[in-house]
């Protein structure tokens, strides 16, 4: 039966029911029409299919799977080919476990180092993020299953993520926050895409026709289906109208009933539902066919070896005075809890149940080093310095020839649902770092964590970073320390000297209803380069045990060519990066923009001519007057180097553009990049309209979150808000990221209708709002009345589906 025939034979209740989940993780099946159900599962860096009881957040235990390095780690590899290999393995595990759609990769821009979910995202640069995401997608979908890039779009903070409104100008939206998705869609051709929780310029992403129709489908040619994030549906009718085909998870019958009523009242045409169903069923039939015939086993050990390969390719050597690699038989003392209990992934819905796991302490025994002693040095989750552990560490350091000091961000610092409050290391680790460096002159820092942090200057001799390397990350790090692996990772994000140096300092995360992106285009290195801000480690930075030289640059508007030579004593890989600067344009731009890169492996003394193409994104900017991308006729510097601040070759070329009219000159702060204190007047000029009022009202609205219950008029609601907040604080003080409590804390009142499987309808959520705002008796009475009405309507709807299926 064709899809069109299926649609013709469907009843309106069936159509409405098909556009929402059947369970937490599956779509509706309609046996009489031969429509199967498909299973979707989390999977940014490893499959997360729940083994037993499913929950909305994906927090219950999942089936064992390969835990690959996180996206933040893999981006440091600058190796899309390896990313595609990882995606291929991930797709194999999905198909083997009867999963039809992998919910990933995530490619939101890293607007601030404080975002609690940065470990799940690739980069602060949209070009690099897009190239890596497209590679993941191609790899996953080689197996016939679908990939689902997320979260579309401008999902830049975790605090109040389900209700915050991202306010930004159209040019910043298109150049920074959408370009990565554009590359992922055009070069990866994903079968699905997931919308973000937040609003974008006043309209929820899932209801945003500008995003879902004008840009995603008409400009980029996306031909898959769009789904919500879990509980991310604000208005189901408007979502379907805008282009969203699947509400997840199963919200109960209220959403379907609301959609049916809208059709019956002429508020939305039934043909719109048909179009969404056509988009959905195309993927349902396609992926179901692939999964049915897929092998149900995979090479577990082979995937573990691949995870190690990925981790090894992503290790970044940040500093080294020559002490690394360590020579055979070197006695080493290991200090730091991370050596025994590795930090290898973040917390939240992406948490993978690894089928194997390595740690550095054990793996050092498999190298030629002599591990003389291990001491933990600190306890995770403990705020105060443990004097006894610190003393043990100092005594061990005094006796040691070389110290491997393992420090970094702990689990509570990086979790879905919460942004970091600062960029400092835990107090225990800071005290340990200072004391150990005073006790020993041969200290090597081995770092863990998925986002930058402030690293105090001290007398350590080398810094090597594995980020969050997955289940085999410790094995890869052990091999890198002894030179079996030559580090070749380069940072996919800038490491600032302090939080105060970041472009969003004092403005992130937003404490109001709106998140004003006043910095505009200037996130990450675009800001640091343009405003000449010193940094600890620049974007693209990464050292090697060998050395590379660049020569013979040739450049034009289509490509950049040069000769790369391994001028050192051992084999290694270099990440050659191409940056472009517009010299005399009329439109303000960042000083440098990444427009190409290539990872090249060379033997000692080997030279190779490298050619990096310049695509349609190399010279473009988004013109808000013509509402399209244009190119300026201007002189452009082509810079090639090992990082954004380590430029080895440069040339200037003339590019002839589209010569369109350009917007009026921007305020001085945007022309110079000095955007840390943008005035209301200048931001309004950038937006092209008045700044929306982001202040919270005296009374809560249906869009306010549980976190705002502390301001409610109802005393019991205030108590609930404070209790949830305290439970988060207590849990995190013990080292527990508290993902469930964080989800509740950030859940808007309207979310009760999406996340209770129909027990609370949208009207009942409105009744809760009455109660919260001090109308206790009225809210309580209406809640009971509407509960009975809701259950009766749901029962009748279920019966109508059952009767039709039995006919």
XYZ file of N, CA and C in Angstrom, residues 622-785:
492
model
N 25.363 37.377 5.353
C 23.914 37.454 5.161
C 23.495 38.913 5.114
N 22.844 39.270 4.017
C 22.407 40.644 3.782
C 20.950 40.787 4.211
N 20.716 41.575 5.236
C 19.353 41.719 5.758
C 18.472 42.581 4.855
N 19.081 43.304 3.909
C 18.281 44.080 2.959
C 17.721 43.191 1.856
N 18.560 42.308 1.328
C 18.118 41.418 0.238
C 17.564 40.105 0.773
N 17.753 39.862 2.090
C 17.294 38.641 2.744
C 17.905 37.399 2.111
N 19.190 37.472 1.794
C 19.907 36.319 1.247
C 21.404 36.528 1.467
N 22.152 35.461 1.246
C 23.597 35.569 1.356
C 24.150 36.271 0.112
N 25.103 37.170 0.364
C 25.750 37.914 -0.714
C 27.262 37.838 -0.513
N 28.005 38.279 -1.529
C 29.452 38.410 -1.432
C 29.828 39.845 -1.767
N 30.716 40.401 -0.974
C 31.222 41.733 -1.245
C 32.415 41.666 -2.199
N 32.466 42.591 -3.136
C 33.687 42.765 -3.923
C 34.705 43.456 -3.021
N 35.809 42.765 -2.747
C 36.784 43.298 -1.793
C 38.072 42.497 -1.879
N 39.088 42.960 -1.166
C 40.321 42.199 -0.987
C 40.165 41.312 0.248
N 40.611 40.080 0.129
C 40.485 39.123 1.217
C 41.851 38.534 1.530
N 42.202 38.515 2.836
C 43.411 37.828 3.281
C 43.096 36.349 3.441
N 43.904 35.512 2.844
C 43.808 34.067 3.017
C 44.944 33.659 3.943
N 44.615 33.182 5.124
C 45.622 32.829 6.133
C 45.580 31.335 6.404
N 46.744 30.713 6.431
C 46.849 29.277 6.676
C 47.750 29.061 7.880
N 47.312 28.215 8.814
C 48.131 27.995 9.987
C 47.683 26.831 10.828
N 48.317 26.724 11.993
C 48.066 25.624 12.912
C 47.048 25.984 13.980
N 46.711 27.262 14.088
C 45.627 27.728 14.948
C 45.251 29.111 14.473
N 44.216 29.670 15.053
C 43.787 31.008 14.633
C 44.849 32.055 14.951
N 45.747 31.763 15.895
C 46.807 32.698 16.258
C 48.208 32.194 15.875
N 48.258 31.096 15.183
C 49.536 30.565 14.703
C 49.470 30.468 13.185
N 49.494 31.629 12.545
C 49.369 31.699 11.095
C 50.763 31.577 10.467
N 50.913 30.628 9.551
C 52.205 30.365 8.934
C 52.342 30.994 7.550
N 51.237 31.095 6.810
C 51.261 31.626 5.452
C 50.074 32.552 5.238
N 50.227 33.561 4.410
C 49.096 34.423 4.099
C 49.270 35.031 2.718
N 48.154 35.334 2.095
C 48.138 35.984 0.783
C 46.862 36.801 0.695
N 46.862 37.774 -0.183
C 45.681 38.606 -0.399
C 45.191 38.414 -1.821
N 43.889 38.194 -1.960
C 43.296 38.019 -3.281
C 42.132 38.993 -3.437
N 41.751 39.233 -4.671
C 40.594 40.080 -4.967
C 39.435 39.178 -5.350
N 38.301 39.368 -4.703
C 37.107 38.578 -5.000
C 36.017 39.529 -5.475
N 35.399 39.176 -6.579
C 34.304 39.981 -7.119
C 32.983 39.359 -6.686
N 32.167 40.155 -6.001
C 30.966 39.638 -5.372
C 29.700 39.954 -6.124
N 28.592 39.947 -5.391
C 27.270 40.176 -5.970
C 26.909 41.655 -6.021
N 27.687 42.470 -5.298
C 27.530 43.930 -5.335
C 26.110 44.390 -5.011
N 25.486 43.725 -4.046
C 24.157 44.155 -3.614
C 24.273 45.362 -2.690
N 23.169 46.077 -2.533
C 23.122 47.161 -1.561
C 23.366 46.577 -0.178
N 24.075 47.285 0.671
C 24.395 46.782 2.002
C 23.666 47.602 3.051
N 23.437 47.005 4.223
C 22.767 47.749 5.301
C 23.583 48.962 5.725
N 22.907 49.878 6.401
C 23.600 51.067 6.896
C 24.691 50.661 7.877
N 25.661 51.538 8.050
C 26.793 51.235 8.909
C 26.336 50.879 10.318
N 26.897 49.808 10.839
C 26.511 49.315 12.163
C 27.108 50.202 13.249
N 26.569 50.137 14.473
C 27.153 50.882 15.600
C 28.622 50.507 15.793
N 29.374 51.399 16.373
C 30.824 51.235 16.516
C 31.197 49.953 17.254
N 30.408 49.573 18.255
C 30.748 48.382 19.037
C 30.785 47.132 18.165
N 29.946 47.072 17.148
C 29.933 45.912 16.265
C 31.010 46.010 15.181
N 31.396 47.203 14.815
C 32.475 47.350 13.836
C 33.828 46.994 14.448
N 33.984 47.217 15.744
C 35.271 46.980 16.409
C 35.310 45.668 17.186
N 34.153 45.056 17.415
C 34.104 43.839 18.218
C 34.088 44.093 19.712
N 33.985 45.328 20.146
C 33.948 45.647 21.577
C 32.507 45.531 22.069
N 32.071 44.308 22.306
C 30.642 44.059 22.496
C 30.281 43.589 23.903
N 31.179 43.732 24.849
C 30.852 43.247 26.189
C 29.809 44.113 26.893
N 29.708 45.367 26.501
C 28.722 46.254 27.119
C 27.975 47.009 26.031
N 27.148 46.293 25.302
C 26.372 46.887 24.215
C 25.180 47.623 24.801
N 24.964 48.843 24.388
C 23.848 49.636 24.897
C 22.534 49.156 24.290
N 21.434 49.514 24.959
C 20.114 49.179 24.422
C 19.933 49.774 23.031
N 20.392 50.992 22.866
C 20.231 51.672 21.574
C 20.962 50.928 20.460
N 22.203 50.511 20.735
C 22.987 49.815 19.708
C 22.417 48.441 19.407
N 21.941 47.740 20.434
C 21.367 46.417 20.200
C 20.078 46.531 19.392
N 19.289 47.553 19.660
C 18.059 47.761 18.888
C 18.379 48.044 17.420
N 19.460 48.767 17.184
C 19.875 49.021 15.792
C 20.242 47.707 15.126
N 20.981 46.859 15.837
C 21.365 45.559 15.276
C 20.136 44.706 14.983
N 19.177 44.683 15.914
C 17.958 43.897 15.723
C 17.102 44.438 14.586
N 17.112 45.740 14.425
C 16.231 46.367 13.441
C 14.859 46.666 13.984
N 14.690 46.542 15.292
C 13.412 46.844 15.949
C 13.666 47.014 17.440
N 12.643 47.397 18.170
C 12.790 47.579 19.608
C 13.113 46.255 20.296
N 13.819 46.356 21.401
C 14.172 45.161 22.166
C 12.932 44.652 22.900
N 12.586 43.365 22.744
C 11.417 42.836 23.464
C 11.598 42.942 24.972
N 10.510 43.154 25.655
C 10.527 43.249 27.108
C 10.688 41.852 27.692
N 11.792 41.602 28.346
C 12.062 40.276 28.898
C 11.754 40.147 30.369
N 11.159 41.157 30.954
C 10.865 41.108 32.388
C 9.746 40.117 32.691
N 9.876 39.439 33.820
C 8.819 38.546 34.276
C 7.655 39.369 34.820
N 6.442 38.869 34.612
C 5.278 39.546 35.138
C 5.074 39.256 36.615
N 4.199 40.030 37.233
C 3.906 39.803 38.654
C 3.243 38.451 38.856
N 2.361 38.085 37.953
C 1.741 36.764 38.011
C 2.441 35.843 37.025
N 2.498 34.545 37.384
C 3.111 33.572 36.500
C 2.200 33.305 35.313
N 2.807 32.878 34.193
C 2.054 32.498 33.000
C 2.256 31.013 32.741
N 1.544 30.487 31.772
C 1.624 29.075 31.423
C 3.022 28.700 30.942
N 3.823 29.726 30.549
C 5.174 29.479 30.040
C 6.234 29.565 31.127
N 5.853 30.015 32.326
C 6.823 30.097 33.417
C 7.147 28.711 33.951
N 8.357 28.575 34.454
C 8.851 27.274 34.897
C 8.674 27.081 36.402
N 8.888 25.858 36.826
C 8.799 25.537 38.253
C 9.802 26.368 39.046
N 10.929 26.726 38.421
C 11.916 27.552 39.111
C 11.330 28.882 39.562
N 10.268 29.333 38.891
C 9.652 30.614 39.243
C 8.545 30.460 40.284
N 8.292 29.240 40.706
C 7.280 29.040 41.756
C 7.654 29.791 43.027
N 8.919 30.071 43.218
C 9.338 30.800 44.418
C 8.754 32.207 44.459
N 8.283 32.711 43.313
C 7.660 34.033 43.250
C 6.138 33.959 43.187
N 5.587 32.755 43.350
C 4.142 32.570 43.216
C 3.390 33.176 44.397
N 2.123 33.448 44.175
C 1.278 33.972 45.245
C 0.810 32.868 46.183
N 0.727 31.659 45.671
C 0.296 30.529 46.489
C 1.464 30.065 47.366
N 1.309 30.038 48.683
C 2.433 29.669 49.566
C 2.912 28.241 49.354
N 1.979 27.327 49.021
C 2.386 25.949 48.777
C 3.231 25.854 47.504
N 2.879 26.631 46.500
C 3.670 26.667 45.272
C 5.072 27.198 45.555
N 5.132 28.228 46.408
C 6.454 28.764 46.777
C 7.282 27.695 47.476
N 6.647 26.933 48.327
C 7.354 25.858 49.040
C 7.856 24.808 48.054
N 7.045 24.465 47.064
C 7.457 23.485 46.053
C 8.675 23.996 45.285
N 8.623 25.261 44.878
C 9.751 25.841 44.151
C 11.035 25.812 44.960
N 10.932 26.183 46.246
C 12.122 26.174 47.112
C 12.606 24.748 47.351
N 11.678 23.822 47.505
C 12.055 22.427 47.783
C 12.809 21.802 46.605
N 12.330 22.056 45.401
C 13.022 21.523 44.231
C 14.411 22.132 44.125
N 14.505 23.439 44.358
C 15.806 24.102 44.319
C 16.769 23.541 45.348
N 16.266 23.308 46.578
C 17.130 22.757 47.635
C 17.564 21.336 47.307
N 16.665 20.546 46.732
C 17.025 19.161 46.401
C 18.140 19.127 45.366
N 18.128 20.077 44.437
C 19.196 20.156 43.444
C 20.510 20.511 44.118
N 20.475 21.502 45.007
C 21.690 21.929 45.695
C 22.277 20.795 46.530
N 21.430 20.071 47.247
C 21.912 18.970 48.090
C 22.512 17.854 47.253
N 21.837 17.512 46.161
C 22.328 16.431 45.310
C 23.664 16.791 44.688
N 23.771 18.008 44.182
C 25.007 18.418 43.505
C 26.163 18.575 44.492
N 25.838 18.898 45.737
C 26.878 18.966 46.769
C 27.476 17.596 47.043
N 26.716 16.545 46.731
C 27.193 15.169 46.923
C 27.765 14.571 45.640
N 27.868 15.402 44.585
C 28.419 14.907 43.335
C 27.394 14.332 42.385
N 26.106 14.448 42.717
C 25.038 13.950 41.856
C 24.540 15.085 40.974
N 24.596 14.946 39.618
C 24.138 16.029 38.746
C 22.645 16.344 38.861
N 21.857 15.436 39.480
C 20.427 15.654 39.723
C 19.637 15.956 38.454
N 19.737 15.123 37.414
C 19.072 15.432 36.146
C 17.548 15.473 36.242
N 16.958 14.593 37.061
C 15.501 14.585 37.172
C 14.991 15.874 37.810
N 15.609 16.263 38.925
C 15.198 17.494 39.598
C 15.433 18.713 38.710
N 16.526 18.706 37.943
C 16.797 19.814 37.043
C 15.751 19.905 35.948
N 15.314 18.757 35.454
C 14.278 18.772 34.422
C 12.996 19.389 34.975
N 12.612 18.974 36.176
C 11.409 19.517 36.804
C 11.566 21.020 37.035
N 12.737 21.428 37.478
C 13.013 22.833 37.796
C 12.826 23.728 36.569
N 13.200 23.206 35.408
C 13.117 23.984 34.169
C 11.852 23.701 33.368
N 10.942 22.916 33.910
C 9.708 22.563 33.198
C 8.686 23.690 33.317
N 8.198 24.204 32.190
C 7.130 25.207 32.265
C 5.818 24.563 32.671
N 4.905 25.366 33.167
C 3.622 24.833 33.615
C 2.894 24.124 32.476
N 2.989 24.660 31.269
C 2.323 24.005 30.138
C 2.940 22.639 29.865
N 4.198 22.400 30.321
C 4.849 21.115 30.123
C 4.171 19.979 30.865
N 3.372 20.311 31.887
C 2.631 19.266 32.592
C 1.712 18.506 31.637
N 1.249 19.190 30.592
C 0.349 18.567 29.626
C 1.091 17.668 28.648
N 2.410 17.854 28.517
C 3.182 17.025 27.596
C 3.854 15.841 28.282
N 4.105 15.959 29.587
C 4.981 14.997 30.244
C 4.282 14.131 31.291
N 2.952 14.040 31.243
C 2.234 13.202 32.208
C 1.384 12.136 31.529
N 1.664 11.885 30.244
C 0.989 10.836 29.477
C -0.531 10.969 29.498
N -0.986 12.214 29.498
C -2.415 12.467 29.379
C -3.162 12.635 30.675
N -2.515 12.381 31.794
C -3.218 12.533 33.061
C -3.514 14.005 33.356
N -2.658 14.885 32.833
C -2.920 16.312 32.933
C -3.075 16.858 31.521
N -4.207 17.466 31.245
C -4.455 18.064 29.931
C -3.978 19.514 29.930
N -4.018 20.135 28.763
C -3.612 21.534 28.685
C -4.535 22.412 29.524
N -5.827 22.085 29.531
C -6.754 22.861 30.340
C -6.464 22.686 31.823
N -6.063 21.487 32.215
C -5.702 21.254 33.613
C -4.435 22.015 33.982
N -3.516 22.159 33.030
C -2.319 22.960 33.279
C -2.711 24.418 33.532
N -3.715 24.889 32.798
C -4.231 26.244 33.044
C -4.835 26.336 34.440
N -5.464 25.264 34.898
C -6.033 25.238 36.243
C -4.931 25.297 37.303
N -3.818 24.581 37.038
C -2.672 24.640 37.943
C -2.153 26.075 38.025
N -2.150 26.755 36.886
C -1.699 28.148 36.854
C -2.584 29.019 37.745
N -3.888 28.787 37.697
C -4.797 29.520 38.580
C -4.404 29.305 40.037
N -4.151 28.066 40.382
C -3.781 27.699 41.756
C -2.475 28.370 42.158
N -1.474 28.345 41.265
C -0.171 28.940 41.551
C -0.303 30.442 41.785
N -1.190 31.083 41.037
C -1.343 32.532 41.135
C -2.285 32.966 42.251
N -2.576 32.057 43.164
C -3.309 32.435 44.364
C -4.793 32.169 44.354
N -5.319 31.605 43.251
C -6.737 31.276 43.188
C -6.903 29.788 43.511
N -6.559 29.452 44.744
C -6.444 28.056 45.135
C -7.724 27.259 44.984
N -8.831 27.762 45.551
C -10.079 27.000 45.512
C -10.570 26.860 44.082
N -10.563 27.955 43.337
C -11.030 27.932 41.956
C -10.181 26.987 41.100
N -8.862 27.072 41.272
C -7.976 26.201 40.502
C -8.184 24.746 40.853
N -8.345 24.451 42.161
C -8.526 23.075 42.603
C -9.839 22.499 42.065
N -10.909 23.286 42.125
C -12.211 22.831 41.631
C -12.154 22.552 40.132
N -11.586 23.489 39.390
C -11.538 23.319 37.936
C -10.642 22.145 37.551
N -9.566 21.964 38.307
C -8.657 20.856 38.012
C -9.394 19.520 38.103
N -10.170 19.339 39.172
C -10.926 18.097 39.318
C -11.960 17.926 38.225
N -12.661 18.997 37.908
C -13.667 18.928 36.842
C -13.036 18.584 35.496
